[in-house]
Amino acid sequence: MNLKITCIPGDGIGPEIIAEAKKVLDTVADKYGHTIQYTDILMGGASIDAYGVPLTDEAIETARAADAVLMGSIGGDTTTSPWYKLPPNLRPEAGLLAIRKALNLFANLRPAVLYSELRGACPLKEEISAAGFDMLIMRELTGGLYFGERKTVEENGVRKAVDTLVYDENEIRRIAVKGFDIAMKRRKKVTSVDKANVLDSSRLWRSVVEQVAKDYPEVALEHMLVDNCAMQLVKDPAQFDVILTENMFGDILSDEASMVTGSIGMLASASLNDTKFGLYEPSHGSAPDIAGRDIANPIATVLSAAMMLRYSFDLDREADAVEEAVRQVLKDGYRTGDIMSEGCTRTGCRQMGDLLAERIKQQ
Ligand code: NAD
């Protein structure tokens, strides 16, 4: 297979972690007989420095012409970098919002996995973390409360603010289909999270999800109220496979799920549209405090590349190989500084990439 991938190295540690993800992808391609055609584009601070804007139209067109986009991270130190003296629409993060919009990326996927070797970093009680967990939060990204009509008015001397939570059934259906498709590649369980005891938008959500579920008889569907889900994530996270939810609930629950893993350098993510196209990036930022020192953890980016193999290219065996390499390297006791613990061997960013590539070759 020929994979056309646009890379956005970005700012801070971005170029370092993307280099290691490419190393891993090239090793996979060699081993399994694929070719990869990379094209790099600038976004964020790097694009501001070169072109005066965080994303050019040409860069968008290059990304659109690829099968998938692999991104490092963008942005600088928000208190000292001159990028943050610019108007908001010219700052680094505006590039990310623009590319998501241009490519219609409406489904956000955030896996939260607790590796047994990193159990010590999990803030939950040992009897809970001992069971481990491996869940994926599927969040609707372009509708709901953050995109509905809003206003602040003054009535009889009292200020009043209104935000509107709107979903139509087509918006719900397309994210539900993505959620069930992805559950089919995992443990075949969907927990749809809503607030159907109060909100009309949630009652519509629930009924459309139930309709979609009929096309996936192998997938077990359950409904859970968002307040209960927030509790269950810290009480019994092992029960979850795919959590399917709307924009604001997903925003909050995905951060909660990330934090219970305890390891920011390990968290991958993806944003998909209704084709196979996706943008894959680590959940963390550009870590300007450690940029250029070869100490960043590249694993979140490498795991994002594995998601790209699985969801954009349907290369499940290759994605498994990358995820297995991560498990082996952790089992062999190698750690970057952010996940270091006593008795382990400290590695830099490049060495971690080398170790992962070696493990893939040896499998
Ligand atoms: P951050 O995620 O960059 O860093 C938070 C802390 O985690 C820092 O101490 C950092 O050193 C550490 N860290 C993060 N990733 C790491 C890794 N791979 N290996 C080892 N340590 C790691 O968050 P921040 O400091 O709040 O933001 C820095 C910049 O990143 C800001 O400009 C912010 O806007 C941007 N940002 C970008 C994205 C994105 O590109 N999608 C996401 C979040 C933040």
Coordinates of N, CA and C and ligand atoms in Angstrom, one line a residue, residues 13 17 71-78 84 92-93 96 100 264-266 281-290 295-301 336-338, ligand 1:
I13 N 8.6 20.8 21.0 CA 9.1 19.5 20.9 C 8.5 18.8 19.6
I17 N 9.4 14.9 18.2 CA 8.5 13.7 18.3 C 8.0 13.2 17.0
M71 N 0.4 15.1 13.2 CA 0.9 16.4 13.7 C 1.7 16.2 15.0
G72 N 2.7 17.0 15.2 CA 3.4 17.1 16.5 C 2.6 17.9 17.4
S73 N 3.0 19.1 17.6 CA 2.1 20.0 18.4 C 2.5 21.4 18.1
I74 N 1.7 22.4 18.4 CA 1.9 23.8 18.0 C 1.8 24.7 19.2
G75 N 2.4 25.8 19.1 CA 2.3 26.8 20.2 C 3.7 27.0 20.9
G76 N 3.8 28.1 21.6 CA 5.0 28.4 22.4 C 4.6 28.7 23.8
D77 N 5.6 29.3 24.5 CA 5.3 29.8 25.9 C 4.3 30.9 25.8
T78 N 3.2 30.7 26.4 CA 2.1 31.7 26.2 C 2.3 33.0 26.9
Y84 N 2.1 35.3 21.0 CA 0.9 35.6 21.8 C 0.6 37.1 22.0
P92 N -0.9 30.9 17.2 CA -0.6 29.5 16.7 C -1.9 28.6 16.7
E93 N -2.7 28.7 17.8 CA -3.8 27.8 18.0 C -4.9 28.0 16.9
L96 N -4.8 25.4 14.2 CA -5.4 24.1 14.5 C -6.9 24.2 14.3
R100 N -9.0 22.0 11.4 CA -10.1 21.1 11.8 C -11.4 21.5 11.0
I264 N 1.0 12.1 30.8 CA 0.6 13.0 29.6 C 1.4 12.7 28.4
G265 N 2.6 12.2 28.5 CA 3.5 11.8 27.3 C 3.0 10.6 26.6
M266 N 2.0 9.9 27.1 CA 1.6 8.6 26.5 C 0.2 8.7 25.8
E281 N -2.7 13.3 16.4 CA -1.7 14.1 17.2 C -1.7 13.7 18.6
P282 N -0.6 13.9 19.3 CA -0.6 13.6 20.8 C -1.5 14.6 21.5
S283 N -2.0 14.2 22.7 CA -3.0 15.0 23.4 C -2.2 16.2 24.1
H284 N -0.9 16.0 24.3 CA -0.2 17.1 25.0 C 0.2 18.2 24.0
G285 N 0.7 19.3 24.6 CA 1.1 20.5 23.8 C 2.6 20.4 23.4
S286 N 3.1 21.6 23.1 CA 4.4 21.6 22.4 C 5.6 21.7 23.5
A287 N 5.2 21.7 24.7 CA 6.2 21.6 25.8 C 7.5 22.4 25.6
P288 N 7.3 23.8 25.4 CA 8.4 24.6 25.1 C 9.5 24.5 26.2
D289 N 9.1 24.2 27.4 CA 10.1 24.1 28.5 C 11.2 23.0 28.3
I290 N 10.9 22.0 27.5 CA 11.9 21.0 27.3 C 12.3 20.8 25.8
I295 N 14.7 15.2 25.2 CA 14.2 14.5 26.4 C 12.7 14.3 26.4
A296 N 12.0 14.7 25.3 CA 10.5 14.6 25.2 C 10.2 13.1 25.0
N297 N 9.0 12.7 25.5 CA 8.5 11.4 25.3 C 7.8 11.3 23.9
P298 N 8.3 10.5 23.0 CA 7.6 10.5 21.6 C 6.5 9.5 21.6
I299 N 6.2 8.8 22.7 CA 5.2 7.6 22.6 C 3.8 8.1 22.3
A300 N 3.3 9.2 22.8 CA 2.0 9.7 22.4 C 1.9 9.9 20.9
T301 N 2.9 10.4 20.3 CA 2.9 10.7 18.9 C 3.0 9.3 18.1
T336 N 11.3 7.5 29.3 CA 11.8 8.9 29.2 C 11.6 9.5 30.5
G337 N 12.1 10.7 30.7 CA 12.1 11.4 32.0 C 10.7 11.5 32.6
D338 N 9.7 11.9 31.8 CA 8.4 12.1 32.3 C 7.7 10.9 33.0
Ligands
NAD1 P1 2.1 21.0 27.5 O1 1.3 19.8 27.3 O2 2.9 21.4 26.3 O3 3.1 20.8 28.7 C1 2.6 20.5 30.0 C2 3.8 19.8 30.8 O4 3.9 18.5 30.3 C3 5.1 20.5 30.6 O5 5.9 20.4 31.8 C4 5.8 19.6 29.6 O6 7.2 19.6 29.6 C5 5.2 18.2 29.8 N1 5.1 17.5 28.6 C6 4.2 17.6 27.6 N2 4.4 16.7 26.6 C7 5.5 16.0 27.0 C8 6.2 14.9 26.4 N3 5.8 14.4 25.2 N4 7.3 14.4 27.0 C9 7.6 14.9 28.2 N5 7.0 15.9 28.9 C10 5.9 16.5 28.3 O7 1.1 22.1 27.9 P2 1.4 23.7 28.1 O8 2.7 23.9 28.7 O9 0.2 24.2 28.8 O10 1.3 24.3 26.7 C11 2.5 24.6 25.9 C12 2.1 25.1 24.5 O11 1.4 24.0 23.8 C13 1.1 26.2 24.6 O12 1.4 27.1 23.5 C14 -0.3 25.6 24.3 O13 -1.2 26.5 23.7 C15 0.2 24.5 23.3 N6 -0.8 23.4 23.2 C16 -0.9 22.8 22.0 C17 -1.7 21.7 21.7 C18 -1.8 21.2 20.4 O14 -0.9 21.4 19.5 N7 -2.9 20.4 20.1 C19 -2.4 21.1 22.8 C20 -2.2 21.7 24.1 C21 -1.4 22.8 24.3

